[in-house]
GROMACS .gro file of C-alpha atoms in nm:
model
  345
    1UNK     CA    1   3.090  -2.064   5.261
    2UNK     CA    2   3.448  -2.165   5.119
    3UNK     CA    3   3.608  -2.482   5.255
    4UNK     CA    4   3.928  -2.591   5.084
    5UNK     CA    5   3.934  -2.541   4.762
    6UNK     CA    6   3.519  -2.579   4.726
    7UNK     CA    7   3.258  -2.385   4.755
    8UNK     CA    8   2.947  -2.470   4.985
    9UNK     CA    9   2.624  -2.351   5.034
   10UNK     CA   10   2.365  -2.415   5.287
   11UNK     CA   11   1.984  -2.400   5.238
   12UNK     CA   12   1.685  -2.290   5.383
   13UNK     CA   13   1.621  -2.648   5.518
   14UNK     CA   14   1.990  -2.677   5.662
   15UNK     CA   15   2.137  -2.888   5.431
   16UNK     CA   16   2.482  -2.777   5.284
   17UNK     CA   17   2.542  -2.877   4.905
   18UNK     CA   18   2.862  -2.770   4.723
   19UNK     CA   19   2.857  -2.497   4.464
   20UNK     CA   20   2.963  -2.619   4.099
   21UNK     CA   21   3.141  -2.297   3.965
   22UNK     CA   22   3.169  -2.269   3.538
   23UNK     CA   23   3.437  -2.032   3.405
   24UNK     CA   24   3.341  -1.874   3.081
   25UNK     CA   25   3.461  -1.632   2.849
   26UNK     CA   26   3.275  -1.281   2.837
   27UNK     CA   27   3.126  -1.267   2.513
   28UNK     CA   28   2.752  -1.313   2.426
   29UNK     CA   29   2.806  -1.632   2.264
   30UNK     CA   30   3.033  -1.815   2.464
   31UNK     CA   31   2.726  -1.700   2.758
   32UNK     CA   32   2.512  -1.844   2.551
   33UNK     CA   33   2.705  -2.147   2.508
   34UNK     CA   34   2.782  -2.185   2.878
   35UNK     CA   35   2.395  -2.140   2.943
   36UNK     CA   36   2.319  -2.431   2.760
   37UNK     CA   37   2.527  -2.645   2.919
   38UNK     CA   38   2.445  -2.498   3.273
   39UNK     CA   39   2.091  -2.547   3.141
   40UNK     CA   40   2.212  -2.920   3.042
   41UNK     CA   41   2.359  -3.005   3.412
   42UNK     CA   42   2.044  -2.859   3.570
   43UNK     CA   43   1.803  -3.080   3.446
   44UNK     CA   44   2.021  -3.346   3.519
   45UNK     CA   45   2.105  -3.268   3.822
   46UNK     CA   46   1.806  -3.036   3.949
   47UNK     CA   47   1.978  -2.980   4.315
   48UNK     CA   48   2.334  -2.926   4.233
   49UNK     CA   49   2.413  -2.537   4.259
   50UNK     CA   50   2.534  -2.332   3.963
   51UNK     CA   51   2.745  -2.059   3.955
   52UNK     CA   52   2.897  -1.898   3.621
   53UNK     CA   53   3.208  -1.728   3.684
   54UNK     CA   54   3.292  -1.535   3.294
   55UNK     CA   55   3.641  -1.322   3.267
   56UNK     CA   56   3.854  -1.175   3.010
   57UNK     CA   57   4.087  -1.394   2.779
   58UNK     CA   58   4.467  -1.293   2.580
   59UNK     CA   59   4.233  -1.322   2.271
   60UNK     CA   60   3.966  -1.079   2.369
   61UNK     CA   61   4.184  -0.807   2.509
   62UNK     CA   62   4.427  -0.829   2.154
   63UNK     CA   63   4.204  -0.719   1.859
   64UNK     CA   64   4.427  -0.504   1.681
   65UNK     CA   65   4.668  -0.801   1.585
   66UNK     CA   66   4.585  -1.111   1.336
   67UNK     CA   67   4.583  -1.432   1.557
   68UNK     CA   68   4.861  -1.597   1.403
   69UNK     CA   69   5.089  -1.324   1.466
   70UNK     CA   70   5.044  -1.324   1.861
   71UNK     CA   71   5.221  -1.723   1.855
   72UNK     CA   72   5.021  -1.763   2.170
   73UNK     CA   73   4.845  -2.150   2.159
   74UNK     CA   74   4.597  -2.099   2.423
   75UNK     CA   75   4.502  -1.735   2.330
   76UNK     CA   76   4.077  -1.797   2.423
   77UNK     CA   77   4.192  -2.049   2.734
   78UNK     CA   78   4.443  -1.927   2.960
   79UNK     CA   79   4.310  -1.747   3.195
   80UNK     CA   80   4.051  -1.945   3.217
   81UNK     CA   81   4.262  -2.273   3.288
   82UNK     CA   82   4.430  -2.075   3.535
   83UNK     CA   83   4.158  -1.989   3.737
   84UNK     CA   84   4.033  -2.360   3.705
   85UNK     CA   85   4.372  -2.469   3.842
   86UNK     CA   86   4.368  -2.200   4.136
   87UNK     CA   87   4.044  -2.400   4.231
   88UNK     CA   88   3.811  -2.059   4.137
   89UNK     CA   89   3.609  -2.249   3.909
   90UNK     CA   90   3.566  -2.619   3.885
   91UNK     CA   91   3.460  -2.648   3.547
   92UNK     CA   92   3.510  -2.465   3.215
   93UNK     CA   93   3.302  -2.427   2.917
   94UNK     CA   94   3.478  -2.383   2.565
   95UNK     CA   95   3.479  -2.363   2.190
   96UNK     CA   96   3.652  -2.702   2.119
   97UNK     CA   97   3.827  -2.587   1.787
   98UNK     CA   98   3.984  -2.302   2.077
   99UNK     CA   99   4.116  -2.610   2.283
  100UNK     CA  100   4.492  -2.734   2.196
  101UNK     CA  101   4.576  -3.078   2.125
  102UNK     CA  102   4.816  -3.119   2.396
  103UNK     CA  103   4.598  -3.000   2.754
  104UNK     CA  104   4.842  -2.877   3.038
  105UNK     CA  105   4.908  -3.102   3.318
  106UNK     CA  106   4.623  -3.214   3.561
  107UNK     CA  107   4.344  -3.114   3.315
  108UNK     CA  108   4.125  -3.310   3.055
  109UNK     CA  109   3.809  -3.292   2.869
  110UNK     CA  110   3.541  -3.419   3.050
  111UNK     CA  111   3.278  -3.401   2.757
  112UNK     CA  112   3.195  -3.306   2.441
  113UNK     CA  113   2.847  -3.224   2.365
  114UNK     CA  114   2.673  -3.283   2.024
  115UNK     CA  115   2.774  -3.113   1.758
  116UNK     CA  116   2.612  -2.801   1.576
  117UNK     CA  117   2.694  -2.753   1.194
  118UNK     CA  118   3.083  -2.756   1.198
  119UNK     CA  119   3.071  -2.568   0.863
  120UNK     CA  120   3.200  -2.210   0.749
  121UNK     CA  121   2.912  -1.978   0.649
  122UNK     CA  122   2.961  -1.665   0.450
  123UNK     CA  123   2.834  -1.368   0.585
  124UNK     CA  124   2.786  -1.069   0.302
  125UNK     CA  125   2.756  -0.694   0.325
  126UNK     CA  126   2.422  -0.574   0.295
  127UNK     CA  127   2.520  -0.392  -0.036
  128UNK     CA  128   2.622  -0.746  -0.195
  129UNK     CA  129   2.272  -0.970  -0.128
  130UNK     CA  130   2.220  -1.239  -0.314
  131UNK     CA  131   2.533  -1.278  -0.429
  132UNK     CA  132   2.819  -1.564  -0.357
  133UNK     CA  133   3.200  -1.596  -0.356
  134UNK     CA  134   3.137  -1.683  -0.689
  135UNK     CA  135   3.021  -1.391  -0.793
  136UNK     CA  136   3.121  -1.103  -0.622
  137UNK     CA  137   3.382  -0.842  -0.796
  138UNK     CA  138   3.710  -0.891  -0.888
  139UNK     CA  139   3.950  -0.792  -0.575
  140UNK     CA  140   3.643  -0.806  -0.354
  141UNK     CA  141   3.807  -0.796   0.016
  142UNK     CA  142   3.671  -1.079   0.245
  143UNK     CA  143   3.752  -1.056   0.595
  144UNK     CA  144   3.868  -1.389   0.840
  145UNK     CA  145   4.092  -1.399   1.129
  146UNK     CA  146   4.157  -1.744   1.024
  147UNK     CA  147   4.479  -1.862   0.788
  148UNK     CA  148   4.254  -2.180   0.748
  149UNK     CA  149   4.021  -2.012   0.571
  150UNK     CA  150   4.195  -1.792   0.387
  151UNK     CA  151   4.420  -2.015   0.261
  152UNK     CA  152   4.149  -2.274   0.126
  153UNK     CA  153   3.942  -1.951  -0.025
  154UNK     CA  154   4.213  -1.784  -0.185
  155UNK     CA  155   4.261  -2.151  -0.374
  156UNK     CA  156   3.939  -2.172  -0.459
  157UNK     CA  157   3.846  -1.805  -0.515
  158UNK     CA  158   4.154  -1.616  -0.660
  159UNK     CA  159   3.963  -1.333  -0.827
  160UNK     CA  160   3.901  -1.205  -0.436
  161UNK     CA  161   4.157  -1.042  -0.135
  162UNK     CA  162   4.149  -1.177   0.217
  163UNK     CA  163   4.210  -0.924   0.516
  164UNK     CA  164   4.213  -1.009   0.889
  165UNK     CA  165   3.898  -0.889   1.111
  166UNK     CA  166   3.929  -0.917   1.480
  167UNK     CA  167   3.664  -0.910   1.729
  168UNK     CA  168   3.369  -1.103   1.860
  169UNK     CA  169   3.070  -1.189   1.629
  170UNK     CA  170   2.889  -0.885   1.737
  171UNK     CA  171   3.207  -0.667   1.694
  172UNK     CA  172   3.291  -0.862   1.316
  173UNK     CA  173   2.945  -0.792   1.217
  174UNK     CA  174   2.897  -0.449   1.317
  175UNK     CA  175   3.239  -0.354   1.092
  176UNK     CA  176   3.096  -0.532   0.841
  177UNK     CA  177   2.774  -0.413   0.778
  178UNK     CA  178   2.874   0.004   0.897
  179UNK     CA  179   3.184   0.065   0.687
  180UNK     CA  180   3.283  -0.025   0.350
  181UNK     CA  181   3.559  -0.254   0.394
  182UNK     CA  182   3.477  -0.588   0.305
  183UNK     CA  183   3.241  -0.709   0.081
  184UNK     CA  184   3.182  -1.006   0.323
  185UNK     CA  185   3.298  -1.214   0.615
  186UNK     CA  186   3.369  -1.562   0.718
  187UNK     CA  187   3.239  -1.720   1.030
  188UNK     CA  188   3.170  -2.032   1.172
  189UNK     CA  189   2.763  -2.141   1.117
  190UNK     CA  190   2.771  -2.284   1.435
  191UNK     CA  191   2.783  -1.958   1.635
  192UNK     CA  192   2.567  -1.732   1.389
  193UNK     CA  193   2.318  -2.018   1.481
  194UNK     CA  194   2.383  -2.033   1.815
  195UNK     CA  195   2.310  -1.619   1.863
  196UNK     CA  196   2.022  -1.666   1.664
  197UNK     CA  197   2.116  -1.468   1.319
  198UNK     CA  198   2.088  -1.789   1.069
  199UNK     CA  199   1.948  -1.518   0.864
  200UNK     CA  200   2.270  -1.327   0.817
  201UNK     CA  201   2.426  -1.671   0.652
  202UNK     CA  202   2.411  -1.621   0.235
  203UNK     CA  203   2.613  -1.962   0.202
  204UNK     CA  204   2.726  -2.242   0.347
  205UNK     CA  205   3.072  -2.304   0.289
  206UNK     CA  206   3.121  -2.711   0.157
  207UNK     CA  207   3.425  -2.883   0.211
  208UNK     CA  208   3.556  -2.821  -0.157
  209UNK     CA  209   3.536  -2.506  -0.091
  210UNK     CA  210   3.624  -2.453   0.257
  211UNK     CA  211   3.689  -2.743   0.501
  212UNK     CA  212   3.623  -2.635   0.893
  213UNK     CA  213   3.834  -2.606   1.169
  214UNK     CA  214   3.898  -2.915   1.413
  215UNK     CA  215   3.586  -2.913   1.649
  216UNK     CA  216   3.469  -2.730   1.520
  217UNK     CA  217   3.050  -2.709   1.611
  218UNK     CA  218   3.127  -2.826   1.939
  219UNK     CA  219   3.189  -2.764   2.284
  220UNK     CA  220   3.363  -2.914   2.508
  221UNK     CA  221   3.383  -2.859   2.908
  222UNK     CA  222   3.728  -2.887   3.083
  223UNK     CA  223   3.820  -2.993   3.406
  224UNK     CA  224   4.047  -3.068   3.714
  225UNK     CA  225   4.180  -3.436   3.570
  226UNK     CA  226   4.170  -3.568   3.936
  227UNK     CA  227   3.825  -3.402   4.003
  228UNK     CA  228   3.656  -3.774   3.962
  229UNK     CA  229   3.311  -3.643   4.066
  230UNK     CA  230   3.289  -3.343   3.886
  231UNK     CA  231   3.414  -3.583   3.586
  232UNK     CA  232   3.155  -3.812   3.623
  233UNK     CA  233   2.917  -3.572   3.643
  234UNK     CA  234   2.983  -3.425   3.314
  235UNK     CA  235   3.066  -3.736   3.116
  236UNK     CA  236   2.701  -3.776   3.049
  237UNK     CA  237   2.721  -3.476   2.837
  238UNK     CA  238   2.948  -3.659   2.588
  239UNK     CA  239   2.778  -3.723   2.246
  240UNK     CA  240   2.904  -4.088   2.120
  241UNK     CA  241   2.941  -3.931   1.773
  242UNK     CA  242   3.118  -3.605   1.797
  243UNK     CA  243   3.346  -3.750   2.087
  244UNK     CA  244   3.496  -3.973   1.800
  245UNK     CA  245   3.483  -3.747   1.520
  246UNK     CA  246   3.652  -3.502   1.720
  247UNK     CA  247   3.907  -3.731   1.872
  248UNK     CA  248   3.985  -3.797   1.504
  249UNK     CA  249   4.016  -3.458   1.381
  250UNK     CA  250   4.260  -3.381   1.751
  251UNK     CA  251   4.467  -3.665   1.681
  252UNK     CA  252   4.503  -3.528   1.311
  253UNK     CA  253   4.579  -3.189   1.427
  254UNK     CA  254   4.849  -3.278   1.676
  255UNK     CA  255   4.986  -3.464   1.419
  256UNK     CA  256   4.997  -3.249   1.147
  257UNK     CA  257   5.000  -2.926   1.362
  258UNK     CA  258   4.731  -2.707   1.142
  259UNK     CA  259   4.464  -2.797   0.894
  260UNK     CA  260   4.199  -3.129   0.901
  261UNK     CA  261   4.236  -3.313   0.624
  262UNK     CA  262   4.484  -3.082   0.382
  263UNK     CA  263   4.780  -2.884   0.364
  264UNK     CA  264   4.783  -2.536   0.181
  265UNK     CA  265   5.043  -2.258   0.136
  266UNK     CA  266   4.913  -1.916   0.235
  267UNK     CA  267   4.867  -1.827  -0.144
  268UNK     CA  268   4.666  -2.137  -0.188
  269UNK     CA  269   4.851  -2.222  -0.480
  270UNK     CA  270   5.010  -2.533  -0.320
  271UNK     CA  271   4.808  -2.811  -0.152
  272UNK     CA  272   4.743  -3.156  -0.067
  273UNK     CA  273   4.422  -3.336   0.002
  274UNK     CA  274   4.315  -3.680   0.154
  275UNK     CA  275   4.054  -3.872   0.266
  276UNK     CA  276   4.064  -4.165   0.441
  277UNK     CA  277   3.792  -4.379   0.620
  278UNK     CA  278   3.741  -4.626   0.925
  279UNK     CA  279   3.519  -4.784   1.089
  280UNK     CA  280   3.480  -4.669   1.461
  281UNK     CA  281   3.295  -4.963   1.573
  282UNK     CA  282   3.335  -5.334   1.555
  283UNK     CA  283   2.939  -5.418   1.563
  284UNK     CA  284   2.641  -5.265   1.681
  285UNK     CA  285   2.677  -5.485   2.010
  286UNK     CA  286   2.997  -5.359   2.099
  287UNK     CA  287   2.862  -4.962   2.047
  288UNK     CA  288   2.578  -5.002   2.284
  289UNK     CA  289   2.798  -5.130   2.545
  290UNK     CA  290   2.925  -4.899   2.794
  291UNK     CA  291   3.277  -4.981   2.816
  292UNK     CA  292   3.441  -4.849   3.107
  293UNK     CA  293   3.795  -4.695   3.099
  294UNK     CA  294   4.079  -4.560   3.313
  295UNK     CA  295   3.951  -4.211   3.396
  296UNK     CA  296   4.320  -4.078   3.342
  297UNK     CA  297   4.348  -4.214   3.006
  298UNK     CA  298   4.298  -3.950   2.765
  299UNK     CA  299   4.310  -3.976   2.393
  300UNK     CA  300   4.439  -3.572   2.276
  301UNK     CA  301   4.289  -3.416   2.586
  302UNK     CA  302   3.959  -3.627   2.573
  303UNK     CA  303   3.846  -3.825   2.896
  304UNK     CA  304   3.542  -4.029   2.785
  305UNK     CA  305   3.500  -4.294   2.987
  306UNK     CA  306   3.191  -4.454   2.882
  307UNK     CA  307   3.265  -4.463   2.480
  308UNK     CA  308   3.414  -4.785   2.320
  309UNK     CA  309   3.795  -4.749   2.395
  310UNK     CA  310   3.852  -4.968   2.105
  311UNK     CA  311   3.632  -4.692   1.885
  312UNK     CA  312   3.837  -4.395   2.073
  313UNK     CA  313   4.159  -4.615   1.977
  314UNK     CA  314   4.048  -4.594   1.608
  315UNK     CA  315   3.936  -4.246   1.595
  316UNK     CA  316   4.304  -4.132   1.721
  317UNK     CA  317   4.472  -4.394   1.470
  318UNK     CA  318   4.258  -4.277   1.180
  319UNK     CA  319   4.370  -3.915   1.285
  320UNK     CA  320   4.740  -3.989   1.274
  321UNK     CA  321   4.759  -4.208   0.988
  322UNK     CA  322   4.596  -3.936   0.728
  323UNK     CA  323   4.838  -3.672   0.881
  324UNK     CA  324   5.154  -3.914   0.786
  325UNK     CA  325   4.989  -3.977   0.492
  326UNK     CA  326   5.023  -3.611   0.390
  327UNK     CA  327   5.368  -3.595   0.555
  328UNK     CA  328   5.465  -3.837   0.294
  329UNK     CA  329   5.340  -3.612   0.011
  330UNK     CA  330   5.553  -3.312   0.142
  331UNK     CA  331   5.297  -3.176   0.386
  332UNK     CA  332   5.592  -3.091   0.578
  333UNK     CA  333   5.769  -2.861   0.348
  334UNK     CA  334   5.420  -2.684   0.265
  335UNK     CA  335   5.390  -2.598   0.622
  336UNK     CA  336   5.727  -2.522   0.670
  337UNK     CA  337   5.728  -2.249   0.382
  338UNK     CA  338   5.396  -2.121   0.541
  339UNK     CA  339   5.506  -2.071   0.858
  340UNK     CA  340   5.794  -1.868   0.745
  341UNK     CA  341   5.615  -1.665   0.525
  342UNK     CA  342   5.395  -1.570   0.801
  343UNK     CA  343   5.641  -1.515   1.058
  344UNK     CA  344   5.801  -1.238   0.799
  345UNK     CA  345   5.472  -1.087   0.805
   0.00000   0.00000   0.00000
């Protein structure tokens, strides 16, 4: 039974408990994904009522175009952030490295759960096994539907050709491994773990070769900003760790607007790299303490009221400073160039 904007259900014993609703994307993964933090929620809260609600997003339904032609930011999130704000859903489960910087009005991220490897993973042609990057033939074509990658690769790897492949992991694979087109593919380890095909991965993809996407490796589960129980409820999911890390790597991104940690032109032959290192607590006292927080205040989109503020305060500084730190080397200008050049595309 609906009342207001909730939905209710009544059991066999009379009692009437509300019906938490997750929104979801309808690809394997991200069902696998949601199940596991549905699966989470469950055994914490064994008589709370689950409901997944999955539907079509802008990026799903566009596969013949490379993503960063459509110039859509929320192209995995929309529609479901619309369905979350027309009270259909009251929670959301997504990719975090899908997630902007900058959340629209009234919605935050309740929790990010622990991280899986954030790393890139290469994913070869059966023709090619047992070889690497390295080693594959000159003008070998790789296929990514991410500039991040194949700016970094074609840097580090200019013997090869980069083409875009749309598509979910079951779609990318399937072109890969029944035509001839690409000698490999690049996808995040996280998911080829997560669907259970570790097996496919040749190589893991280190950060001098490849560094990953902000957020990479985890998810994180949106909600209604003013929803205070359904907030609470999910802040447990947070993990101490990749809330900070992540927080880090947001504040970086809205910063710097693309890449963690380094600027590249699409040719790769123009870059900068930093690193640059804090500490996110002030002693081990401080860390086990669960500080509480305004539940509005949000550091880039994150609501985590029970880490450190003071260690969310220097996880968003650390962010910003190493993107001004490569705006002061002429990140700008490198971006600049790159955006044009794929704009004329």
């Amino acid at each position: 039974m609906e009342e207001g904007p909730y939905k209710y259900i009544r059991e066999g014993n009379g009692k009437v408990s509300r019906v938490i609703r997750i929104g979801t994307r309808k690809s394997q993964l991200a069902r696998i994904q949601t199940d596991s933090v549905a699966d989470r929620l469950k055994e914490l809260y064994p008589d709370v009522h689950l409901e997944i609600v999955a539907m079509s997003t802008i990026g799903d339904k566009i596969l013949d175009t490379a993503l960063s032609k459509i110039g859509e930011k929320s192209l995995f999130t929309k529609e479901l952030e619309n369905a979350l704000e027309r009270n259909e859903v009251d929670l959301v489960v997504h990719s975090l490295k899908d997630l902007p910087t900058t959340l629209p009005p009234g919605f935050t991220i309740g929790a990010v759960l622990k991280r899986e490897n954030p790393h890139d993973a290469v994913v070869l042609h059966p023709n090619n096994a047992g070889k690497t990057l390295e080693t594959l033939p000159e003008k070998s074509v790789i296929g990514t539907s991410s500039l991040r990658r194949a700016a970094q690769l074609k840097k580090r790897f200019p013997h090869l050709e980069f083409r875009d492949i749309r598509g979910n992991l079951n779609t990318r694979l399937k072109k890969l491994d029944e035509k001839q087109d690409f000698a490999a593919i690049i996808l995040a380890a996280a998911g080829l773990k997560r669907m259970g095909w570790e097996n496919r991965i040749s190589t893991i993809l280190e950060p001098e070769d490849c560094m990953y996407a902000v957020g990479q490796g985890a998810l994180a589960v949106e909600v209604r900003a003013r929803d205070a129980d359904i907030l609470e409820m999910v802040s447990v999911l947070h993990d101490p760790e990749t809330v900070l890390r992540c927080i880090a790597e947001r504040a970086f991104l809205r910063r710097l607007l693309y890449l963690t940690g380094a600027v590249y032109s699409l040719d790769g032959s123009d870059s900068l790299k930093e690193t640059m290192q804090t500490s996110t607590a002030a002693d081990d006292k401080v860390l086990q303490s669960l500080e509480e927080v305004d539940e509005q205040v949000q550091r880039v989109g994150v609501t985590a009221s029970k880490i450190p503020s003071d260690a969310q305060d220097r996880a968003e500084r650390l962010g910003m400073e190493l993107a001004d730190l490569l705006l002061s080397k002429g990140a700008k200008e490198i971006l600049t160039v790159a955006r044009q050049l794929n704009d004329s595309r």
